[in-house]
Coordinates of C-alpha atoms and ligand atoms in Angstrom, one line a residue:
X1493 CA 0.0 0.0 0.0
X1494 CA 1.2 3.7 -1.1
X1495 CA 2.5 5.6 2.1
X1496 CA -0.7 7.9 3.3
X1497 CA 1.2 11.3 4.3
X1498 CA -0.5 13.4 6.8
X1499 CA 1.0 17.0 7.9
X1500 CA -0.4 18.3 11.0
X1501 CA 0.5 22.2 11.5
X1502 CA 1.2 24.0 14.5
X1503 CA 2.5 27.4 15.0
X1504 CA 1.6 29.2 17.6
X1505 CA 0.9 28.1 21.5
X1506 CA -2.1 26.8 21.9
X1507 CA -1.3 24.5 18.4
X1508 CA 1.1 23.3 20.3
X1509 CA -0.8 22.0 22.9
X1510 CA -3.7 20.8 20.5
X1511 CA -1.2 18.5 18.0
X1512 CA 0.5 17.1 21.3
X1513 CA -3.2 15.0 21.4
X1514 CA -3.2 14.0 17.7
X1515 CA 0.6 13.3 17.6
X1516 CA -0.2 10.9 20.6
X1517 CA -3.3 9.4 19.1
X1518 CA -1.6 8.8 15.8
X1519 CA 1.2 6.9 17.2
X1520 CA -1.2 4.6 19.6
X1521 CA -2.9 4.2 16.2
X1522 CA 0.7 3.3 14.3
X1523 CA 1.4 0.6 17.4
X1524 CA -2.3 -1.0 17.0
X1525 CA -2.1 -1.1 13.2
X1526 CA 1.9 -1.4 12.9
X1527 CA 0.9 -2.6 8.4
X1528 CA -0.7 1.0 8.4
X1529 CA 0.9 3.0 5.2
X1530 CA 0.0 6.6 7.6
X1531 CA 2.9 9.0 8.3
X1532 CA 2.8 11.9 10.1
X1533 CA 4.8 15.4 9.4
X1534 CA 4.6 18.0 11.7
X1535 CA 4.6 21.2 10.3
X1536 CA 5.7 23.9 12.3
X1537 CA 5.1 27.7 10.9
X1538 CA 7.3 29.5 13.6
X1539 CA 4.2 32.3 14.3
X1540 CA 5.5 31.9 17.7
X1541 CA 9.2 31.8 17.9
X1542 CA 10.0 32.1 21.8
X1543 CA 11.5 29.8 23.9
X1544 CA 9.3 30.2 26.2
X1545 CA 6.1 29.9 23.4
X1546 CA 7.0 27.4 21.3
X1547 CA 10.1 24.8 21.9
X1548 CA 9.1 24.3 25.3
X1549 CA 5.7 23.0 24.2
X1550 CA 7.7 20.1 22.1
X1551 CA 9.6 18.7 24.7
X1552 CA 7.3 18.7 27.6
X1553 CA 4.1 17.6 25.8
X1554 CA 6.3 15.0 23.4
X1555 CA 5.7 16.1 20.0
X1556 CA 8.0 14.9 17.5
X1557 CA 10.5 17.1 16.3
X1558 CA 9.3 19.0 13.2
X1559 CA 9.7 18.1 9.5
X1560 CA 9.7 21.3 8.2
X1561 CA 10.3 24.5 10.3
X1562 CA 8.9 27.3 8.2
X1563 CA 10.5 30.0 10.5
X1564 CA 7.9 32.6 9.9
X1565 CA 7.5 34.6 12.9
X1566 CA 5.7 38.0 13.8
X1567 CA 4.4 40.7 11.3
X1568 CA 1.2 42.1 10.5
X1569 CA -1.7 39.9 9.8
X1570 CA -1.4 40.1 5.8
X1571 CA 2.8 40.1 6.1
X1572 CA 2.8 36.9 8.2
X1573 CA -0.3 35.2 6.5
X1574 CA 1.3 35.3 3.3
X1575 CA 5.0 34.4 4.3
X1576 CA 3.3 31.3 5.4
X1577 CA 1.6 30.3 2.6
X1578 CA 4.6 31.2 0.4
X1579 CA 6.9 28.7 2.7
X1580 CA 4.2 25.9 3.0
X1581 CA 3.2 26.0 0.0
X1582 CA 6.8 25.1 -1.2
X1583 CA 6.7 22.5 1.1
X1584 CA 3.2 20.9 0.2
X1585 CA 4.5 20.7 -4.0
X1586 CA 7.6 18.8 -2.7
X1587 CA 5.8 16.7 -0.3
X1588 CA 2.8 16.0 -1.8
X1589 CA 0.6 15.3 1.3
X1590 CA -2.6 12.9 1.1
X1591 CA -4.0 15.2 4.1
X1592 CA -3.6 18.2 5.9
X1593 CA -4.6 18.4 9.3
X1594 CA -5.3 21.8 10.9
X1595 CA -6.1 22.9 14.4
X1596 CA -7.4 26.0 16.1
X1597 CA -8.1 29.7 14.7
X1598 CA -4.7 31.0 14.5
X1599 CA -3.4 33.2 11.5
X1600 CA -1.2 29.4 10.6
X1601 CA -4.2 27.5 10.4
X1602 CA -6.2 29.7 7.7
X1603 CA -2.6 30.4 5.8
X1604 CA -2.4 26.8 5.4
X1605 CA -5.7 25.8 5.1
X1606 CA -5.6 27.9 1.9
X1607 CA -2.4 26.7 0.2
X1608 CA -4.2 23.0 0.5
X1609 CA -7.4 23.6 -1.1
X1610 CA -6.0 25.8 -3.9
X1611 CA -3.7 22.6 -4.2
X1612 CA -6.2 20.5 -4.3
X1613 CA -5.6 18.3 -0.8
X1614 CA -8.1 17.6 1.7
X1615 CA -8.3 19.7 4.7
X1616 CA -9.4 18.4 8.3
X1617 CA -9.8 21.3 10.6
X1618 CA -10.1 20.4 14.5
X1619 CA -12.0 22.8 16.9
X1620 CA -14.3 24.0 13.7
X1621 CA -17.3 25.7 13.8
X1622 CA -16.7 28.2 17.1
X1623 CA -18.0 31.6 16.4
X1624 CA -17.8 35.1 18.7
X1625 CA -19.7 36.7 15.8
X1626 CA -17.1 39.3 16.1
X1627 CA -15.2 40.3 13.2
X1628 CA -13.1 42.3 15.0
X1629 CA -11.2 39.5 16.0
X1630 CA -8.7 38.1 13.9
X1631 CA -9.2 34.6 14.8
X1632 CA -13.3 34.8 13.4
X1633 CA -11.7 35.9 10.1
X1634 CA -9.3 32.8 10.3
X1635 CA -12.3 30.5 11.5
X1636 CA -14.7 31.4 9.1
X1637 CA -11.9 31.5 6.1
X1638 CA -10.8 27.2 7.2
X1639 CA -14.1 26.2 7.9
X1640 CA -16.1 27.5 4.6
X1641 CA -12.4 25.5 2.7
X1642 CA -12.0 22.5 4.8
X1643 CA -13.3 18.9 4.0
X1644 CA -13.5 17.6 7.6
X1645 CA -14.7 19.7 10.5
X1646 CA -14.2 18.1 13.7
X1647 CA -16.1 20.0 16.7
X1648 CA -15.8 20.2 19.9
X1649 CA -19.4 21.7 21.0
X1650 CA -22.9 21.0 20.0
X1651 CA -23.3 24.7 19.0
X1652 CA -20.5 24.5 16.6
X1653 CA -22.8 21.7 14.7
X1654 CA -25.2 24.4 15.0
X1655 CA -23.2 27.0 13.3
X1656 CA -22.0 25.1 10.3
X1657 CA -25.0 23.6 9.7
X1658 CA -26.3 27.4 9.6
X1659 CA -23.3 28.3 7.6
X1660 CA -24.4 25.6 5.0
X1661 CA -21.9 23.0 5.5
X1662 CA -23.4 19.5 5.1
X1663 CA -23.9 17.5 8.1
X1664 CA -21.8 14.8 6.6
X1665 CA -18.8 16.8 6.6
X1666 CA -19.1 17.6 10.8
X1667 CA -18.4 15.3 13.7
X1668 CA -18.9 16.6 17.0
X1669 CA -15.3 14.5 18.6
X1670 CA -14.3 16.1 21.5
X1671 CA -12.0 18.7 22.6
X1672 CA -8.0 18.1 21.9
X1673 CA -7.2 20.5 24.4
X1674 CA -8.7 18.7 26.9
X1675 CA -7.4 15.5 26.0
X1676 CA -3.6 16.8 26.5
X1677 CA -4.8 18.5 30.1
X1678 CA -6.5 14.8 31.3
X1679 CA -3.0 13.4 29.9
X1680 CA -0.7 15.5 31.5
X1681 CA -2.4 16.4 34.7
X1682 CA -1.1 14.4 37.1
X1683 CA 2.3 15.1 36.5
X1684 CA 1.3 19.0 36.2
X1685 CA 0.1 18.6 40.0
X1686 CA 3.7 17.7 40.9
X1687 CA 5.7 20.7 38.9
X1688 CA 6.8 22.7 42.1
X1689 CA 5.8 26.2 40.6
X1690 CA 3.7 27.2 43.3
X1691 CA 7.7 26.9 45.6
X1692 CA 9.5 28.2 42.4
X1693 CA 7.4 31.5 42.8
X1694 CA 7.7 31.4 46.7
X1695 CA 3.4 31.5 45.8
X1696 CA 0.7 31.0 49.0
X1697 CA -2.7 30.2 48.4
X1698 CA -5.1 31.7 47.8
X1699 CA -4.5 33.4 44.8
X1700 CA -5.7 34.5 41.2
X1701 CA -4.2 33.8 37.8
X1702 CA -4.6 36.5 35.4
X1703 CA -3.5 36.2 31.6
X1704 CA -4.1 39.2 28.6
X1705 CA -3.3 38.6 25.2
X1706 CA -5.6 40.0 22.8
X1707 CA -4.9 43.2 20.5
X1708 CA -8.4 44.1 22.0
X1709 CA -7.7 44.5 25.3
X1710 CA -4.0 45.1 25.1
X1711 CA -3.5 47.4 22.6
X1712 CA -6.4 49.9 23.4
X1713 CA -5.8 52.2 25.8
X1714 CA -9.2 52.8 26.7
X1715 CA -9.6 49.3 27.3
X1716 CA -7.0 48.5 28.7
X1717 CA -7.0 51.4 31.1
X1718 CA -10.3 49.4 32.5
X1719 CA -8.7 46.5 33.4
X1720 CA -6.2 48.4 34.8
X1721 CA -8.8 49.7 36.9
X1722 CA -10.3 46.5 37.9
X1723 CA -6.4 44.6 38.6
X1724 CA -5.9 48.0 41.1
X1725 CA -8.8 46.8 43.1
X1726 CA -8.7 42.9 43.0
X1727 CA -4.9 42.5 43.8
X1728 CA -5.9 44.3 47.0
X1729 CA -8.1 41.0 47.6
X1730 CA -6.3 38.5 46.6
X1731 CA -2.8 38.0 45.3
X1732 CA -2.7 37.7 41.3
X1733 CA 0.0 35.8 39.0
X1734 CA 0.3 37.2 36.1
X1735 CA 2.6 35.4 33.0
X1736 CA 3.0 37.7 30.5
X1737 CA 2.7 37.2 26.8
X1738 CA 5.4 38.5 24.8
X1739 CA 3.1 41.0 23.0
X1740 CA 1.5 42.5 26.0
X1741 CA 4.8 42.8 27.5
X1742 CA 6.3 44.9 24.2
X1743 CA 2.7 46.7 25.0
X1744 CA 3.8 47.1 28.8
X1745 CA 7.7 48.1 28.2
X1746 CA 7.0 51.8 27.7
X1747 CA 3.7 54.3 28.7
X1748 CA 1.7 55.6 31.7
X1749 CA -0.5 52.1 31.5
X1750 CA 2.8 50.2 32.1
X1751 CA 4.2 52.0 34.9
X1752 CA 1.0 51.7 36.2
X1753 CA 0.5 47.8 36.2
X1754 CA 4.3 47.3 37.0
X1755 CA 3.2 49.5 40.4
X1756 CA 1.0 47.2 41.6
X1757 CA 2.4 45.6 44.7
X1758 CA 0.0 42.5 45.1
X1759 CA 0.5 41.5 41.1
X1760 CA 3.4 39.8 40.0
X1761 CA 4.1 39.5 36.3
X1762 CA 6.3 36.9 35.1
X1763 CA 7.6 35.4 32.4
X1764 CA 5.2 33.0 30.3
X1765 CA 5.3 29.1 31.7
X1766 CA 5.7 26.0 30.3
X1767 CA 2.5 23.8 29.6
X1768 CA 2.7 21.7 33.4
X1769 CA 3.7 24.6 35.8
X1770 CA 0.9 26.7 34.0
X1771 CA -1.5 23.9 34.5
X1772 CA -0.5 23.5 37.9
X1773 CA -1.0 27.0 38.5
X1774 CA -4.3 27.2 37.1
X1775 CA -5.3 24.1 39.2
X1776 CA -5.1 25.5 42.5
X1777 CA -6.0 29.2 41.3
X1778 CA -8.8 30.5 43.1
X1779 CA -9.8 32.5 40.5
X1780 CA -8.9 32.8 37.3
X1781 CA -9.2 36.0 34.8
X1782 CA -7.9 35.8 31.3
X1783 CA -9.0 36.5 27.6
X1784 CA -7.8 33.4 26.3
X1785 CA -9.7 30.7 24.2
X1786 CA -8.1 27.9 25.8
X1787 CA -8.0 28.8 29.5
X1788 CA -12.2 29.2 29.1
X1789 CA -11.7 25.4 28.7
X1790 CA -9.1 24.1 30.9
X1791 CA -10.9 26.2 34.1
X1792 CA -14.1 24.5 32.7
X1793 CA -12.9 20.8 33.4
X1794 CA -10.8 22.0 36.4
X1795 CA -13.6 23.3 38.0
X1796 CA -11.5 26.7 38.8
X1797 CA -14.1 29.7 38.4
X1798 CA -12.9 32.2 35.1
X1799 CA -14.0 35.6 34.3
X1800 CA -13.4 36.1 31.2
X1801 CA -12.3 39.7 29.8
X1802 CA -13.9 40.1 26.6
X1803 CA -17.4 41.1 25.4
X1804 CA -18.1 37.6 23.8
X1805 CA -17.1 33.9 23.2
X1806 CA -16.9 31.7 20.9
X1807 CA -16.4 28.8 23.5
X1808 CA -20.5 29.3 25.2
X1809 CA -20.4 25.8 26.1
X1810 CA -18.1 27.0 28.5
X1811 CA -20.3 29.3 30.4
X1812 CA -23.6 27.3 29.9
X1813 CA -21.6 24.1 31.3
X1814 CA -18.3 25.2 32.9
X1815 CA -17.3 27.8 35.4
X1816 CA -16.8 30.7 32.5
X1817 CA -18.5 34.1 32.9
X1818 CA -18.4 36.8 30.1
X1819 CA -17.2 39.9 32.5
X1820 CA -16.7 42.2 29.6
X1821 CA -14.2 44.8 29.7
X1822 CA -15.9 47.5 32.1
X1823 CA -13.7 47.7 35.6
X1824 CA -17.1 47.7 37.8
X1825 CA -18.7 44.8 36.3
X1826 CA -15.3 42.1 36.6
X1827 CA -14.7 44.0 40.4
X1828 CA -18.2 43.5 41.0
X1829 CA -18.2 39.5 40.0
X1830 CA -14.6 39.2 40.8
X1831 CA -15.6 39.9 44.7
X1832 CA -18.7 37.4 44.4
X1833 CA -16.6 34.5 43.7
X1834 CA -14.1 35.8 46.5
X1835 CA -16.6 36.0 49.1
X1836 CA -18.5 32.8 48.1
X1837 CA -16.7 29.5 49.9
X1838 CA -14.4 28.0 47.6
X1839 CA -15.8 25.3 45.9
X1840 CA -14.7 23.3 43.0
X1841 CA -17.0 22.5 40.5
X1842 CA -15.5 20.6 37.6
X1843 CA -17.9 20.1 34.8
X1844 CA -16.9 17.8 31.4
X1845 CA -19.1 18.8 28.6
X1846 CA -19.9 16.2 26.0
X1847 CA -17.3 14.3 24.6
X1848 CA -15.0 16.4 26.8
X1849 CA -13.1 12.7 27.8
X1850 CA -9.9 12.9 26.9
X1851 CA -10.6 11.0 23.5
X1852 CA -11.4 14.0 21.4
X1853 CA -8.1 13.0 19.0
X1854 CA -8.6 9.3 19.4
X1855 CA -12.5 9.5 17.5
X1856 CA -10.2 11.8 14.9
X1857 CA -7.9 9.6 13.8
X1858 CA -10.6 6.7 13.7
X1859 CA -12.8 8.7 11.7
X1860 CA -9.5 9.9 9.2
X1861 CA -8.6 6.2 9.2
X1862 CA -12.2 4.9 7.9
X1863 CA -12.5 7.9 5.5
X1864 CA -8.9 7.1 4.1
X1865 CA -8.7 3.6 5.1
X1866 CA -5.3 4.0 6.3
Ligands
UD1_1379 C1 -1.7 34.4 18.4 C2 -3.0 34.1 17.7 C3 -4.1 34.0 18.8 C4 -3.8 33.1 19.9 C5 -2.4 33.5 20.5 C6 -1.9 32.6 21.6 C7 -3.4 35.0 15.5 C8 -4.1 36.0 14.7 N1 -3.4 35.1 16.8 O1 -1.8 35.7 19.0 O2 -5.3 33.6 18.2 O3 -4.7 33.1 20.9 O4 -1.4 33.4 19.4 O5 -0.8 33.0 22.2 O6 -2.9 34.0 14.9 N2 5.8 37.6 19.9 C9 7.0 37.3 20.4 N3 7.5 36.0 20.5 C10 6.7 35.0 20.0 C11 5.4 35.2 19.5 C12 5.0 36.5 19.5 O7 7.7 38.2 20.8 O8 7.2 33.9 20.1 C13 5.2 38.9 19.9 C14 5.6 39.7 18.7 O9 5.8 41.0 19.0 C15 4.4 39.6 17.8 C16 3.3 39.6 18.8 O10 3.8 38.9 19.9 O11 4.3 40.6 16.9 C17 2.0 38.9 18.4 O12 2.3 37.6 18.0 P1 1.3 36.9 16.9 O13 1.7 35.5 16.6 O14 1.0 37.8 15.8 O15 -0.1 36.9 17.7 P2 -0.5 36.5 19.2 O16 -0.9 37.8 19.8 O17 0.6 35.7 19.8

């Protein structure tokens, strides 16, 4: 039988975290069916470059060492979009992949989702059909872009199904599989539990976890003045950990807003962690405040309550079944809940939406397996 190449790309974080499942699941697969003619490439872009962002991601969560490292890193959404279509798609003509497997909403997955189809090769997209219904945020573009292209659209949430569906996407192209993400957490959290960060950052419980990444709330100063606002009055609460993403840190180097947050004595900013000692961190968070995709999910199946900074979500299974709640960006309103879940008793309350098991990339590679028979 003809080898059945697969490339699975990665290129920023959270890709990182979401391949680490499939990489797994493929080679549990390869062991099971050792006649099997499936290979699979990892493709990474280089959207994020760091240390600290990427590399780290490969050796704790065991993904294979690249194939190809495109190298692209940061520029502005049209500049790095196209660099990586211009570097993968030299790759995909010389390699001449059977599949391409994409995951998330980052600028990576729609740059390569596009050099596929216009090449003709199938496209499976995992974590399709989420929608914020706001265009405003790069990721929509990029989800709505891979998800009208791609042949496969593998769904973590009933209201994903319900979005393509609306969308127009034939029911025969969506499975509702699981969430990756969550499958690489249930892996790996044991051995998060035991990572020693809380002694490495001399931290005492209780205290929250704050992360801010989005051009929205960072690179407004309107905005971000209002978290600013809120952080003033909840690190006088409660102690906050805050691991800084390089672009809010470029935002925070220089300007009134920066001084300001850097003043705070009760918030400590650090450098960004590795997968475990942020998981470990999360874990025993008391409260968690980010504007992160992923985070809405890992505090969901943690049971860790999350505010989340932003006006909308395109994770609402989060809220409707996890511990989410959509705080917005005014300071009042995410004081005003942040100081309800304060004064409430802590109380864990760990909630695993549908198909939320830990075997989200398992039902993937059965279901690319049957389609390809590979
Ligand atoms: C990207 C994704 C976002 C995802 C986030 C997770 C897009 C449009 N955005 O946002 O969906 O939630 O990753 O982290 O794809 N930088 C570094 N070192 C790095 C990476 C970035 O210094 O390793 C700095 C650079 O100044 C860069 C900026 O961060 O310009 C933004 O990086 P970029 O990859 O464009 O987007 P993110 O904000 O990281």
């Amino acid at each position: 039988m003809p080898r059945f190449t697969i490339h699975l790309v990665a290129g920023a974080r959270p890709n990182y975290v979401k391949i680490a499942a499939l990489c797994r699941a493929f080679r549990e697969y390869r062991s099971a069916h050792p006649k099997s003619p499936v290979a699979v490439r990892v493709i990474n872009t280089g959207q994020h470059y760091d240390y600290l962002m990427s590399k780290t991601f490969f050796r704790e969560l065991g993904i294979p060492k690249p194939a190809e490292d495109l190298g692209v890193g940061s520029g502005t959404h049209a500049d790095q979009t196209a660099r990586i279509m211009i570097a993968y798609e030299a790759v995909v003509q010389r390699d001449k992949p059977d599949l391409v497997i994409v995951v998330g909403d980052v600028n990576s997955t729609m740059a390569c989702t596009l050099v596929a189809a216009k090449l003709l090769i199938p496209v499976a997209h995992v974590e399709a059909g989420l929608r914020s219904r706001d265009r405003a945020m790069p990721e929509e573009i990029n989800r709505l872009v891979t998800d009208v292209l791609a042949d496969h659209l593998y769904t973590t949430s009933a209201d994903a199904n319900v979005n393509l569906r609306n969308e127009g996407v034939p029911a025969s192209k969506i499975q509702l599989v699981g969430n990756v993400m969550v499958d690489t957490l249930l892996t790996n959290l044991a051995r998060a539990r035991t990572s020693g960060i809380h002694r490495r950052l001399a931290l005492k419980e209780p205290y929250a976890v704050l992360t801010l990444h989005r051009p929205s709330n960072v690179d407004h100063d309107e905005d971000f003045l209002q978290l600013l606002k809120a952080l003033e009055r909840i690190q006088r609460r409660i102690h906050v950990v805050f691991p800084v993403h390089p672009r809010t840190a470029a935002r925070l180097k220089e300007g009134p807003l920066g001084a300001r947050i850097r003043a705070l004595s009760n918030l400590q900013m650090i450098d960004p962690l590795g997968y475990r000692d942020f998981i470990c961190l999360l874990d025993r968070a008391r409260l968690v405040l980010t504007d992160s995709g992923g985070i809405q999910e890992e505090t969901t199946v943690l049971g860790v309550p999350c505010l989340t900074l932003r006006e909308n979500t395109e994770r609402p299974v989060t809220i409707d079944a996890g511990t989410n709640v959509l705080a917005g960006k005014k300071a009042a309103r995410i004081i005003k809940l942040a100081e309800a879940i304060l004064d409430a008793p802590a109380r864990r309350r760990a909630r695993r939406p549908t198909r939320w098991d830990g075997r989200a990339a398992e039902r993937i590679v059965t279901s690319l397996a049957k389609r390809y028979g590979f």
